[in-house]
PDB file of C-alpha atoms and ligand atoms in Angstrom:
ATOM      1  CA  MET A   1      -0.127   0.121  -0.115  1.00 51.00           C
ATOM      2  CA  ASP A   2       1.382   3.496  -0.465  1.00 55.00           C
ATOM      3  CA  VAL A   3       0.496   6.416   0.852  1.00 54.00           C
ATOM      4  CA  MET A   4      -2.189   7.700  -1.576  1.00 55.00           C
ATOM      5  CA  GLN A   5      -3.806   4.220  -1.512  1.00 57.00           C
ATOM      6  CA  PHE A   6      -3.535   4.843   2.244  1.00 53.00           C
ATOM      7  CA  LEU A   7      -4.775   7.834   2.767  1.00 52.00           C
ATOM      8  CA  VAL A   8      -7.706   6.663   0.927  1.00 49.00           C
ATOM      9  CA  TYR A   9      -8.276   4.023   2.961  1.00 53.00           C
ATOM     10  CA  LEU A  10      -8.003   6.424   5.803  1.00 51.00           C
ATOM     11  CA  SER A  11     -10.856   8.740   4.590  1.00 50.00           C
ATOM     12  CA  LEU A  12     -12.738   5.419   3.674  1.00 47.00           C
ATOM     13  CA  CYS A  13     -12.864   4.676   7.212  1.00 45.00           C
ATOM     14  CA  THR A  14     -13.161   8.160   8.099  1.00 45.00           C
ATOM     15  CA  ILE A  15     -16.708   8.248   6.339  1.00 42.00           C
ATOM     16  CA  CYS A  16     -17.789   4.991   8.139  1.00 42.00           C
ATOM     17  CA  ALA A  17     -16.921   6.249  11.189  1.00 42.00           C
ATOM     18  CA  LEU A  18     -19.315   9.387  10.637  1.00 42.00           C
ATOM     19  CA  SER A  19     -22.100   7.420   9.634  1.00 36.00           C
ATOM     20  CA  LYS A  20     -21.950   5.546  12.567  1.00 41.00           C
ATOM     21  CA  PRO A  21     -20.504   7.252  15.186  1.00 42.00           C
ATOM     22  CA  THR A  22     -20.816   4.285  17.752  1.00 46.00           C
ATOM     23  CA  ASP A  23     -18.953   2.277  15.888  1.00 52.00           C
ATOM     24  CA  LYS A  24     -15.973   1.191  18.455  1.00 62.00           C
ATOM     25  CA  LYS A  25     -12.225   1.256  17.279  1.00 71.00           C
ATOM     26  CA  GLU A  26     -10.896  -2.589  16.785  1.00 85.00           C
ATOM     27  CA  ARG A  27      -7.686  -2.079  19.401  1.00 93.00           C
ATOM     28  CA  VAL A  28      -7.761  -6.130  20.219  1.00 93.00           C
ATOM     29  CA  HIS A  29      -5.972  -8.778  18.676  1.00 90.00           C
ATOM     30  CA  HIS A  30      -7.508 -12.246  18.957  1.00 86.00           C
ATOM     31  CA  ASP A  31      -5.705 -15.249  18.077  1.00 82.00           C
ATOM     32  CA  PRO A  32      -8.418 -16.594  15.554  1.00 83.00           C
ATOM     33  CA  GLN A  33     -10.083 -19.685  14.216  1.00 91.00           C
ATOM     34  CA  LEU A  34      -8.450 -22.072  12.534  1.00 95.00           C
ATOM     35  CA  SER A  35     -11.372 -22.820  10.484  1.00 96.00           C
ATOM     36  CA  ASP A  36     -14.915 -21.721  10.383  1.00 95.00           C
ATOM     37  CA  LYS A  37     -16.443 -25.243   9.996  1.00 95.00           C
ATOM     38  CA  VAL A  38     -17.526 -27.155  13.007  1.00 95.00           C
ATOM     39  CA  HIS A  39     -14.688 -29.236  14.556  1.00 95.00           C
ATOM     40  CA  ASP A  40     -16.334 -32.931  15.214  1.00 95.00           C
ATOM     41  CA  ASP A  41     -14.397 -35.791  14.280  1.00 94.00           C
ATOM     42  CA  ALA A  42     -17.143 -37.726  13.940  1.00 93.00           C
ATOM     43  CA  GLN A  43     -18.948 -36.076  11.541  1.00 93.00           C
ATOM     44  CA  ASN A  44     -15.778 -35.239   8.937  1.00 94.00           C
ATOM     45  CA  PHE A  45     -12.538 -34.132   9.046  1.00 96.00           C
ATOM     46  CA  GLU A  46     -12.949 -30.762   7.574  1.00 96.00           C
ATOM     47  CA  TYR A  47     -11.873 -28.711  10.738  1.00 97.00           C
ATOM     48  CA  ASP A  48      -9.134 -30.695  10.779  1.00 98.00           C
ATOM     49  CA  HIS A  49      -8.386 -30.056   6.612  1.00 97.00           C
ATOM     50  CA  ASP A  50      -8.535 -26.769   7.405  1.00 97.00           C
ATOM     51  CA  ALA A  51      -6.794 -26.188  10.191  1.00 97.00           C
ATOM     52  CA  PHE A  52      -3.321 -27.952   8.633  1.00 98.00           C
ATOM     53  CA  LEU A  53      -3.406 -26.779   5.828  1.00 97.00           C
ATOM     54  CA  GLY A  54      -5.276 -23.142   5.907  1.00 95.00           C
ATOM     55  CA  ALA A  55      -8.491 -23.394   4.211  1.00 93.00           C
ATOM     56  CA  GLU A  56      -7.518 -22.264   0.748  1.00 91.00           C
ATOM     57  CA  GLU A  57      -4.843 -25.335   0.412  1.00 93.00           C
ATOM     58  CA  ALA A  58      -7.242 -27.810   2.039  1.00 95.00           C
ATOM     59  CA  LYS A  59      -9.613 -27.360  -0.784  1.00 95.00           C
ATOM     60  CA  THR A  60      -7.234 -28.137  -3.567  1.00 95.00           C
ATOM     61  CA  PHE A  61      -6.682 -31.881  -1.521  1.00 95.00           C
ATOM     62  CA  ASP A  62     -10.264 -32.462  -1.774  1.00 92.00           C
ATOM     63  CA  GLN A  63      -9.890 -33.355  -5.469  1.00 92.00           C
ATOM     64  CA  LEU A  64      -6.818 -35.583  -5.447  1.00 95.00           C
ATOM     65  CA  THR A  65      -7.419 -39.602  -5.309  1.00 95.00           C
ATOM     66  CA  PRO A  66      -6.350 -41.146  -2.218  1.00 95.00           C
ATOM     67  CA  GLU A  67      -3.145 -42.043  -3.555  1.00 96.00           C
ATOM     68  CA  GLU A  68      -2.026 -38.723  -4.716  1.00 97.00           C
ATOM     69  CA  SER A  69      -3.386 -36.836  -1.441  1.00 97.00           C
ATOM     70  CA  LYS A  70      -0.883 -39.354   0.589  1.00 97.00           C
ATOM     71  CA  GLU A  71       1.873 -38.463  -1.506  1.00 97.00           C
ATOM     72  CA  ARG A  72       1.683 -34.815  -1.043  1.00 97.00           C
ATOM     73  CA  LEU A  73       1.471 -35.204   2.739  1.00 98.00           C
ATOM     74  CA  GLY A  74       4.606 -37.409   2.900  1.00 97.00           C
ATOM     75  CA  MET A  75       6.220 -34.262   0.937  1.00 97.00           C
ATOM     76  CA  ILE A  76       4.325 -31.847   3.721  1.00 98.00           C
ATOM     77  CA  VAL A  77       5.653 -34.078   6.680  1.00 98.00           C
ATOM     78  CA  ASP A  78       9.074 -33.930   5.635  1.00 97.00           C
ATOM     79  CA  LYS A  79       9.036 -30.135   5.794  1.00 97.00           C
ATOM     80  CA  ILE A  80       7.011 -30.067   9.335  1.00 98.00           C
ATOM     81  CA  ASP A  81      10.348 -31.705  10.435  1.00 97.00           C
ATOM     82  CA  SER A  82      11.943 -28.828  10.509  1.00 96.00           C
ATOM     83  CA  ASP A  83      14.858 -30.009  12.510  1.00 97.00           C
ATOM     84  CA  LYS A  84      15.246 -33.237  10.167  1.00 97.00           C
ATOM     85  CA  ASP A  85      15.124 -35.931  13.069  1.00 97.00           C
ATOM     86  CA  GLY A  86      12.361 -38.085  10.973  1.00 97.00           C
ATOM     87  CA  PHE A  87       9.849 -37.511  13.991  1.00 98.00           C
ATOM     88  CA  VAL A  88       7.209 -35.096  13.575  1.00 98.00           C
ATOM     89  CA  THR A  89       6.915 -33.379  17.186  1.00 98.00           C
ATOM     90  CA  GLU A  90       3.551 -31.073  18.694  1.00 98.00           C
ATOM     91  CA  GLY A  91       6.054 -28.305  18.503  1.00 97.00           C
ATOM     92  CA  GLU A  92       6.756 -28.996  14.664  1.00 98.00           C
ATOM     93  CA  LEU A  93       3.064 -29.247  14.225  1.00 98.00           C
ATOM     94  CA  LYS A  94       1.822 -26.388  15.350  1.00 96.00           C
ATOM     95  CA  ALA A  95       4.537 -24.222  14.015  1.00 94.00           C
ATOM     96  CA  TRP A  96       3.233 -25.552  10.573  1.00 97.00           C
ATOM     97  CA  ILE A  97      -0.298 -24.625  11.822  1.00 97.00           C
ATOM     98  CA  LYS A  98       0.499 -21.011  12.594  1.00 93.00           C
ATOM     99  CA  LYS A  99       2.174 -20.833   9.393  1.00 91.00           C
ATOM    100  CA  ALA A 100      -0.274 -22.233   7.553  1.00 94.00           C
ATOM    101  CA  GLN A 101      -2.837 -20.474   8.912  1.00 93.00           C
ATOM    102  CA  LYS A 102      -1.166 -16.772   7.421  1.00 90.00           C
ATOM    103  CA  LYS A 103      -0.873 -17.863   3.831  1.00 89.00           C
ATOM    104  CA  TYR A 104      -3.120 -15.326   3.058  1.00 88.00           C
ATOM    105  CA  ILE A 105      -0.190 -12.609   4.592  1.00 92.00           C
ATOM    106  CA  TYR A 106       2.502 -14.288   3.260  1.00 91.00           C
ATOM    107  CA  ASP A 107       0.512 -14.237  -0.505  1.00 91.00           C
ATOM    108  CA  ASN A 108      -0.003 -10.400   0.207  1.00 93.00           C
ATOM    109  CA  VAL A 109       3.025  -9.446   1.362  1.00 95.00           C
ATOM    110  CA  GLU A 110       3.868 -11.826  -2.057  1.00 95.00           C
ATOM    111  CA  ARG A 111       1.849  -9.142  -4.219  1.00 95.00           C
ATOM    112  CA  GLN A 112       3.334  -6.025  -3.200  1.00 95.00           C
ATOM    113  CA  TRP A 113       6.849  -7.544  -3.262  1.00 97.00           C
ATOM    114  CA  HIS A 114       7.925  -6.539  -7.006  1.00 96.00           C
ATOM    115  CA  GLU A 115       6.804  -3.319  -6.285  1.00 96.00           C
ATOM    116  CA  PHE A 116       9.448  -2.433  -3.110  1.00 97.00           C
ATOM    117  CA  ASP A 117      12.424  -4.830  -4.571  1.00 97.00           C
ATOM    118  CA  LEU A 118      13.449  -2.083  -7.096  1.00 95.00           C
ATOM    119  CA  ASN A 119      16.648  -3.945  -8.036  1.00 96.00           C
ATOM    120  CA  GLN A 120      15.021  -7.618  -7.515  1.00 96.00           C
ATOM    121  CA  ASP A 121      17.727  -8.700  -5.275  1.00 97.00           C
ATOM    122  CA  GLY A 122      15.326 -10.772  -3.560  1.00 97.00           C
ATOM    123  CA  VAL A 123      15.442  -8.603  -0.439  1.00 97.00           C
ATOM    124  CA  ILE A 124      13.861  -5.138   0.778  1.00 98.00           C
ATOM    125  CA  SER A 125      16.497  -1.974   2.165  1.00 97.00           C
ATOM    126  CA  TRP A 126      15.030   0.196   4.032  1.00 97.00           C
ATOM    127  CA  ASP A 127      15.875   3.061   1.582  1.00 95.00           C
ATOM    128  CA  GLU A 128      14.028   0.665  -1.229  1.00 96.00           C
ATOM    129  CA  TYR A 129      10.800   1.130   0.857  1.00 97.00           C
ATOM    130  CA  ARG A 130      11.236   4.346   2.086  1.00 95.00           C
ATOM    131  CA  ASN A 131      11.608   5.960  -1.531  1.00 94.00           C
ATOM    132  CA  VAL A 132       8.808   4.149  -3.401  1.00 94.00           C
ATOM    133  CA  THR A 133       6.161   4.761  -0.302  1.00 93.00           C
ATOM    134  CA  TYR A 134       7.604   8.718   0.492  1.00 90.00           C
ATOM    135  CA  GLY A 135       9.204   9.186  -2.907  1.00 84.00           C
ATOM    136  CA  THR A 136       8.401  12.404  -3.408  1.00 75.00           C
ATOM    137  CA  TYR A 137       5.652  13.320  -0.545  1.00 72.00           C
ATOM    138  CA  LEU A 138       8.894  13.927   1.724  1.00 70.00           C
ATOM    139  CA  ASP A 139       9.936  16.907  -0.972  1.00 71.00           C
ATOM    140  CA  ASP A 140       6.891  18.749  -0.107  1.00 68.00           C
ATOM    141  CA  PRO A 141       7.442  20.851   2.744  1.00 64.00           C
ATOM    142  CA  ASP A 142       3.901  21.750   2.776  1.00 66.00           C
ATOM    143  CA  PRO A 143       1.319  19.392   1.848  1.00 61.00           C
ATOM    144  CA  ASP A 144      -2.229  20.747   1.314  1.00 64.00           C
ATOM    145  CA  ASP A 145      -3.498  17.544   2.937  1.00 64.00           C
ATOM    146  CA  GLY A 146      -1.975  18.739   6.153  1.00 58.00           C
ATOM    147  CA  PHE A 147      -0.591  14.737   6.538  1.00 69.00           C
ATOM    148  CA  ASN A 148       2.915  14.306   8.004  1.00 79.00           C
ATOM    149  CA  TYR A 149       4.708  12.193   6.043  1.00 84.00           C
ATOM    150  CA  LYS A 150       8.026  12.935   8.074  1.00 85.00           C
ATOM    151  CA  GLN A 151       5.990  11.267  11.538  1.00 87.00           C
ATOM    152  CA  MET A 152       4.517   8.723   9.364  1.00 90.00           C
ATOM    153  CA  MET A 153       7.860   7.751   7.974  1.00 93.00           C
ATOM    154  CA  ILE A 154      10.017   7.628  11.379  1.00 93.00           C
ATOM    155  CA  ARG A 155       7.291   5.825  13.060  1.00 95.00           C
ATOM    156  CA  ASP A 156       7.644   3.622   9.607  1.00 96.00           C
ATOM    157  CA  GLU A 157      11.139   2.955   9.972  1.00 96.00           C
ATOM    158  CA  ARG A 158      11.400   2.076  13.666  1.00 97.00           C
ATOM    159  CA  ARG A 159       9.670  -0.490  12.826  1.00 98.00           C
ATOM    160  CA  PHE A 160      11.039  -1.657   9.847  1.00 98.00           C
ATOM    161  CA  LYS A 161      14.385  -1.836  12.268  1.00 97.00           C
ATOM    162  CA  MET A 162      12.730  -4.250  14.796  1.00 97.00           C
ATOM    163  CA  ALA A 163      11.305  -6.330  12.077  1.00 97.00           C
ATOM    164  CA  ASP A 164      14.897  -6.745  10.827  1.00 96.00           C
ATOM    165  CA  LYS A 165      16.563  -9.196  13.030  1.00 92.00           C
ATOM    166  CA  ASP A 166      19.613  -8.842  12.486  1.00 88.00           C
ATOM    167  CA  GLY A 167      20.058  -5.214  11.989  1.00 89.00           C
ATOM    168  CA  ASP A 168      21.065  -4.646   8.437  1.00 92.00           C
ATOM    169  CA  HIS A 169      18.639  -2.217   7.824  1.00 94.00           C
ATOM    170  CA  ILE A 170      17.405  -5.017   5.144  1.00 97.00           C
ATOM    171  CA  ALA A 171      14.523  -7.070   5.213  1.00 97.00           C
ATOM    172  CA  THR A 172      14.108 -10.889   4.273  1.00 96.00           C
ATOM    173  CA  LYS A 173      11.034 -11.602   3.228  1.00 94.00           C
ATOM    174  CA  GLU A 174       9.970 -13.076   6.166  1.00 92.00           C
ATOM    175  CA  GLU A 175      11.025  -9.954   7.999  1.00 96.00           C
ATOM    176  CA  PHE A 176       9.381  -7.780   5.600  1.00 97.00           C
ATOM    177  CA  THR A 177       6.208  -9.627   6.315  1.00 95.00           C
ATOM    178  CA  ALA A 178       6.859  -9.236  10.608  1.00 95.00           C
ATOM    179  CA  PHE A 179       7.002  -5.662   9.174  1.00 97.00           C
ATOM    180  CA  LEU A 180       3.661  -5.265   6.968  1.00 96.00           C
ATOM    181  CA  HIS A 181       1.838  -7.702   9.862  1.00 95.00           C
ATOM    182  CA  PRO A 182       3.727  -7.396  12.959  1.00 95.00           C
ATOM    183  CA  GLU A 183       0.232  -8.161  14.919  1.00 92.00           C
ATOM    184  CA  GLU A 184       1.472 -12.044  13.697  1.00 89.00           C
ATOM    185  CA  PHE A 185       4.726 -12.005  15.107  1.00 90.00           C
ATOM    186  CA  ASP A 186       5.733 -12.728  18.589  1.00 89.00           C
ATOM    187  CA  TYR A 187       8.791 -10.584  18.453  1.00 94.00           C
ATOM    188  CA  MET A 188       6.825  -7.850  17.291  1.00 96.00           C
ATOM    189  CA  LYS A 189       4.326  -7.606  19.801  1.00 95.00           C
ATOM    190  CA  ASP A 190       6.187  -4.419  22.230  1.00 96.00           C
ATOM    191  CA  ILE A 191       6.009  -2.834  18.828  1.00 97.00           C
ATOM    192  CA  VAL A 192       2.327  -3.053  18.218  1.00 97.00           C
ATOM    193  CA  VAL A 193       1.611  -2.044  21.822  1.00 97.00           C
ATOM    194  CA  LEU A 194       4.171   1.309  21.422  1.00 97.00           C
ATOM    195  CA  GLU A 195       2.116   1.771  18.377  1.00 96.00           C
ATOM    196  CA  THR A 196      -1.369   1.723  19.570  1.00 97.00           C
ATOM    197  CA  MET A 197       0.025   3.761  22.656  1.00 97.00           C
ATOM    198  CA  GLU A 198       0.876   6.788  20.515  1.00 96.00           C
ATOM    199  CA  ASP A 199      -2.216   6.164  18.750  1.00 94.00           C
ATOM    200  CA  ILE A 200      -4.138   6.652  21.709  1.00 96.00           C
ATOM    201  CA  ASP A 201      -2.065   8.557  24.337  1.00 97.00           C
ATOM    202  CA  LYS A 202      -3.348  12.427  22.975  1.00 95.00           C
ATOM    203  CA  ASN A 203      -1.344  14.250  25.541  1.00 96.00           C
ATOM    204  CA  GLY A 204       1.924  12.178  24.773  1.00 95.00           C
ATOM    205  CA  ASP A 205       2.720  11.327  28.589  1.00 96.00           C
ATOM    206  CA  GLY A 206       3.137   7.945  27.882  1.00 96.00           C
ATOM    207  CA  ILE A 207       0.796   6.162  29.512  1.00 97.00           C
ATOM    208  CA  ILE A 208      -3.633   6.011  28.779  1.00 98.00           C
ATOM    209  CA  ASP A 209      -5.930   7.695  30.741  1.00 97.00           C
ATOM    210  CA  LEU A 210      -9.374   7.071  31.035  1.00 97.00           C
ATOM    211  CA  GLU A 211     -10.610   9.759  28.769  1.00 96.00           C
ATOM    212  CA  GLU A 212      -8.039   8.820  26.281  1.00 97.00           C
ATOM    213  CA  TYR A 213      -9.469   5.636  26.260  1.00 97.00           C
ATOM    214  CA  ILE A 214     -13.004   6.197  25.912  1.00 95.00           C
ATOM    215  CA  GLY A 215     -11.680   9.165  23.168  1.00 94.00           C
ATOM    216  CA  ASP A 216     -10.640   6.529  21.157  1.00 95.00           C
ATOM    217  CA  MET A 217     -13.742   4.778  20.962  1.00 93.00           C
ATOM    218  CA  TYR A 218     -16.519   7.411  21.384  1.00 92.00           C
ATOM    219  CA  SER A 219     -16.588  11.001  20.575  1.00 88.00           C
ATOM    220  CA  HIS A 220     -19.004  13.445  22.188  1.00 81.00           C
ATOM    221  CA  ASP A 221     -20.233  15.239  19.034  1.00 80.00           C
ATOM    222  CA  GLY A 222     -23.038  17.060  21.221  1.00 78.00           C
ATOM    223  CA  ASP A 223     -24.370  14.324  21.937  1.00 72.00           C
ATOM    224  CA  THR A 224     -25.961  15.195  26.358  1.00 80.00           C
ATOM    225  CA  GLU A 225     -25.437  11.617  27.264  1.00 89.00           C
ATOM    226  CA  GLU A 226     -23.219   8.766  26.672  1.00 90.00           C
ATOM    227  CA  PRO A 227     -24.533   5.390  25.843  1.00 92.00           C
ATOM    228  CA  GLU A 228     -24.890   2.957  27.768  1.00 94.00           C
ATOM    229  CA  TRP A 229     -21.615   0.901  26.329  1.00 93.00           C
ATOM    230  CA  VAL A 230     -19.794   4.111  26.830  1.00 94.00           C
ATOM    231  CA  LYS A 231     -20.776   3.599  30.101  1.00 95.00           C
ATOM    232  CA  THR A 232     -19.374   0.257  30.147  1.00 96.00           C
ATOM    233  CA  GLU A 233     -16.255   0.607  28.533  1.00 95.00           C
ATOM    234  CA  ARG A 234     -15.853   3.003  31.408  1.00 96.00           C
ATOM    235  CA  GLN A 235     -16.732   0.411  33.834  1.00 97.00           C
ATOM    236  CA  GLN A 236     -14.134  -1.973  31.961  1.00 96.00           C
ATOM    237  CA  PHE A 237     -11.118   0.465  32.036  1.00 97.00           C
ATOM    238  CA  VAL A 238     -11.529   0.782  36.524  1.00 97.00           C
ATOM    239  CA  GLU A 239     -12.287  -2.874  36.522  1.00 96.00           C
ATOM    240  CA  PHE A 240      -9.767  -4.801  34.006  1.00 96.00           C
ATOM    241  CA  ARG A 241      -7.829  -2.891  31.957  1.00 97.00           C
ATOM    242  CA  ASP A 242      -6.579  -0.843  34.810  1.00 97.00           C
ATOM    243  CA  LYS A 243      -4.974  -3.574  37.053  1.00 96.00           C
ATOM    244  CA  ASN A 244      -3.241  -2.047  39.361  1.00 96.00           C
ATOM    245  CA  ARG A 245      -5.763   0.818  40.009  1.00 95.00           C
ATOM    246  CA  ASP A 246      -3.890   3.727  39.173  1.00 96.00           C
ATOM    247  CA  GLY A 247      -5.950   4.927  37.407  1.00 96.00           C
ATOM    248  CA  LYS A 248      -3.927   4.570  33.741  1.00 97.00           C
ATOM    249  CA  MET A 249      -3.205   2.126  31.800  1.00 97.00           C
ATOM    250  CA  ASP A 250       0.560   1.553  30.861  1.00 97.00           C
ATOM    251  CA  LYS A 251       2.539  -0.737  28.424  1.00 97.00           C
ATOM    252  CA  GLU A 252       1.914  -4.462  30.476  1.00 96.00           C
ATOM    253  CA  GLU A 253      -1.519  -3.060  31.100  1.00 97.00           C
ATOM    254  CA  THR A 254      -2.150  -1.688  27.199  1.00 97.00           C
ATOM    255  CA  LYS A 255      -0.273  -5.301  25.998  1.00 96.00           C
ATOM    256  CA  ASP A 256      -2.806  -7.230  28.439  1.00 95.00           C
ATOM    257  CA  TRP A 257      -5.499  -5.584  26.407  1.00 96.00           C
ATOM    258  CA  ILE A 258      -4.669  -5.514  22.595  1.00 95.00           C
ATOM    259  CA  LEU A 259      -2.951  -8.648  22.784  1.00 93.00           C
ATOM    260  CA  PRO A 260      -4.629 -11.054  25.230  1.00 91.00           C
ATOM    261  CA  SER A 261      -3.330 -14.184  25.670  1.00 84.00           C
ATOM    262  CA  ASP A 262      -6.184 -15.986  23.943  1.00 79.00           C
ATOM    263  CA  TYR A 263      -7.042 -19.727  23.975  1.00 83.00           C
ATOM    264  CA  ASP A 264      -4.162 -20.902  21.561  1.00 90.00           C
ATOM    265  CA  HIS A 265      -6.089 -22.983  18.652  1.00 94.00           C
ATOM    266  CA  ALA A 266      -3.207 -24.519  16.760  1.00 95.00           C
ATOM    267  CA  GLU A 267      -1.787 -25.566  19.933  1.00 95.00           C
ATOM    268  CA  ALA A 268      -4.505 -27.457  20.939  1.00 96.00           C
ATOM    269  CA  GLU A 269      -5.004 -28.508  17.299  1.00 97.00           C
ATOM    270  CA  ALA A 270      -1.524 -30.075  17.351  1.00 98.00           C
ATOM    271  CA  ARG A 271      -2.373 -31.990  20.202  1.00 98.00           C
ATOM    272  CA  HIS A 272      -4.690 -33.437  18.591  1.00 98.00           C
ATOM    273  CA  LEU A 273      -3.470 -34.522  15.955  1.00 98.00           C
ATOM    274  CA  VAL A 274      -0.587 -36.022  17.235  1.00 98.00           C
ATOM    275  CA  TYR A 275      -3.035 -37.916  20.195  1.00 98.00           C
ATOM    276  CA  GLU A 276      -5.066 -39.459  17.270  1.00 97.00           C
ATOM    277  CA  SER A 277      -2.330 -40.419  15.138  1.00 98.00           C
ATOM    278  CA  ASP A 278       0.609 -41.192  17.227  1.00 98.00           C
ATOM    279  CA  GLN A 279       0.241 -45.473  17.241  1.00 97.00           C
ATOM    280  CA  ASN A 280       3.037 -46.410  19.201  1.00 97.00           C
ATOM    281  CA  LYS A 281       2.678 -43.749  21.775  1.00 97.00           C
ATOM    282  CA  ASP A 282       5.591 -42.101  21.702  1.00 97.00           C
ATOM    283  CA  GLY A 283       4.247 -38.575  21.785  1.00 97.00           C
ATOM    284  CA  LYS A 284       5.655 -38.064  18.287  1.00 97.00           C
ATOM    285  CA  LEU A 285       4.731 -39.100  14.201  1.00 98.00           C
ATOM    286  CA  THR A 286       6.701 -40.503  11.686  1.00 98.00           C
ATOM    287  CA  ARG A 287       6.109 -40.185   7.965  1.00 97.00           C
ATOM    288  CA  GLU A 288       4.618 -43.205   8.082  1.00 98.00           C
ATOM    289  CA  GLU A 289       2.101 -42.772  11.382  1.00 98.00           C
ATOM    290  CA  VAL A 290       0.593 -39.147   9.605  1.00 98.00           C
ATOM    291  CA  VAL A 291      -0.008 -40.869   6.077  1.00 98.00           C
ATOM    292  CA  ASP A 292      -1.525 -43.676   7.484  1.00 97.00           C
ATOM    293  CA  LYS A 293      -4.041 -41.413   8.994  1.00 97.00           C
ATOM    294  CA  TYR A 294      -3.902 -39.283   5.911  1.00 97.00           C
ATOM    295  CA  ASP A 295      -7.988 -38.704   6.040  1.00 96.00           C
ATOM    296  CA  LEU A 296      -7.483 -37.348   9.556  1.00 97.00           C
ATOM    297  CA  PHE A 297      -4.735 -34.471   8.141  1.00 98.00           C
ATOM    298  CA  VAL A 298      -5.886 -33.798   4.580  1.00 97.00           C
ATOM    299  CA  GLY A 299      -9.021 -34.720   2.376  1.00 96.00           C
ATOM    300  CA  SER A 300      -9.199 -36.728  -1.154  1.00 95.00           C
ATOM    301  CA  GLN A 301     -11.779 -37.813  -3.272  1.00 90.00           C
ATOM    302  CA  ALA A 302     -12.135 -40.543  -1.361  1.00 77.00           C
ATOM    303  CA  THR A 303     -13.484 -38.538   2.110  1.00 66.00           C
ATOM    304  CA  ASP A 304     -15.731 -36.715  -0.303  1.00 55.00           C
ATOM    305  CA  PHE A 305     -17.505 -39.711  -1.313  1.00 53.00           C
ATOM    306  CA  GLY A 306     -17.747 -40.963   2.024  1.00 52.00           C
ATOM    307  CA  GLU A 307     -19.531 -38.227   2.682  1.00 54.00           C
ATOM    308  CA  ALA A 308     -21.572 -37.637  -0.276  1.00 51.00           C
ATOM    309  CA  LEU A 309     -22.697 -40.866   1.165  1.00 51.00           C
ATOM    310  CA  VAL A 310     -23.964 -39.324   4.306  1.00 51.00           C
ATOM    311  CA  ARG A 311     -25.924 -36.715   2.411  1.00 49.00           C
ATOM    312  CA  HIS A 312     -27.331 -39.557   0.692  1.00 47.00           C
ATOM    313  CA  ASP A 313     -29.161 -41.205   3.540  1.00 47.00           C
ATOM    314  CA  GLU A 314     -30.067 -38.332   4.772  1.00 44.00           C
ATOM    315  CA  PHE A 315     -32.880 -38.003   1.996  1.00 42.00           C
TER     316      PHE A 315
HETATM  317  C1  NAG B   1      16.833   6.699  -3.455  1.00 63.81           C
HETATM  318  O1  NAG B   1      16.399   7.607  -3.330  1.00 63.81           O
HETATM  319  C2  NAG B   1      17.071   8.809  -3.487  1.00 63.81           C
HETATM  320  C3  NAG B   1      17.199  10.085  -3.733  1.00 63.81           C
HETATM  321  O2  NAG B   1      16.571  10.491  -4.860  1.00 63.81           O
HETATM  322  C4  NAG B   1      18.458   8.099  -4.040  1.00 63.81           C
HETATM  323  O3  NAG B   1      19.701   8.869  -4.438  1.00 63.81           O
HETATM  324  C5  NAG B   1      18.939   6.533  -3.620  1.00 63.81           C
HETATM  325  O4  NAG B   1      19.904   5.867  -4.641  1.00 63.81           O
HETATM  326  C6  NAG B   1      17.511   5.734  -3.976  1.00 63.81           C
HETATM  327  N1  NAG B   1      17.532   4.645  -3.464  1.00 63.81           N
HETATM  328  C7  NAG B   1      17.023   3.476  -3.540  1.00 63.81           C
HETATM  329  C8  NAG B   1      18.043   1.844  -3.217  1.00 63.81           C
HETATM  330  O5  NAG B   1      16.433   3.328  -4.587  1.00 63.81           O
END
């Protein structure tokens, strides 16, 4: 997204916000569901397929014969086994599931990549990103839109440095993904918190007080009385957000609010998949154990056929 697109996006948000004055800004990042299907293995394994492959990829397996599905699954097992010891552990499976779930993010980065990698060397330097994103905007000392590009750029550079693990000011694809989608990466959590705090902390004193917290989600606009949900939010702040009851939200309290430690869906699913396919109960999976249980992990024409039968029986 370049600056112009970003501005269009911002103004669209403003229009929505104006037409619906009581709409709350969504600041909280929840751990998303792995699938929109119901998880009921007695019925079918569609939830597990979506979780294991990502919904898009899961669809492609449904067209394959069982033999083709098993073969592709076998190749996937080799990729999951990141330390190459011949076993898939719960941890490796969890990491795989998390990555499969982020596929749309990686696709999104892939689409934008060529735009920023000016010299096509397979990495994106800060200079490349800055030139593409801010280019001529920075030369205009008095932009009519009043937008502070300099400030935006400083913020971007700080985030870029955080994403860039080895500190060489050059982002690999993985690092650039973390830069564009920081909320998806554990090591970017601090910067997500910091940026959110800066957005809300209007008087710049480094903490969020009750009025700033409310001001971020609601503007009075001449209302004589606050709607019920705003009163509820005030109560939330006092009772839950401000844990140490000092009247303000600090970094830790903001982090607990916007990045709640939700139920870890990927971890639960990894445990479930290991439990269901670990024949010798040694707590880890061989390639054979996974492929034996292929219909749990991936779809094929055979599983579709089975479902067609089930559906037929319902008539
Ligand atoms: C970025 O732009 C500056 C000024 O136009 C130029 O000197 C520099 O070479 C550019 N850097 C890259 C990596 O394109």
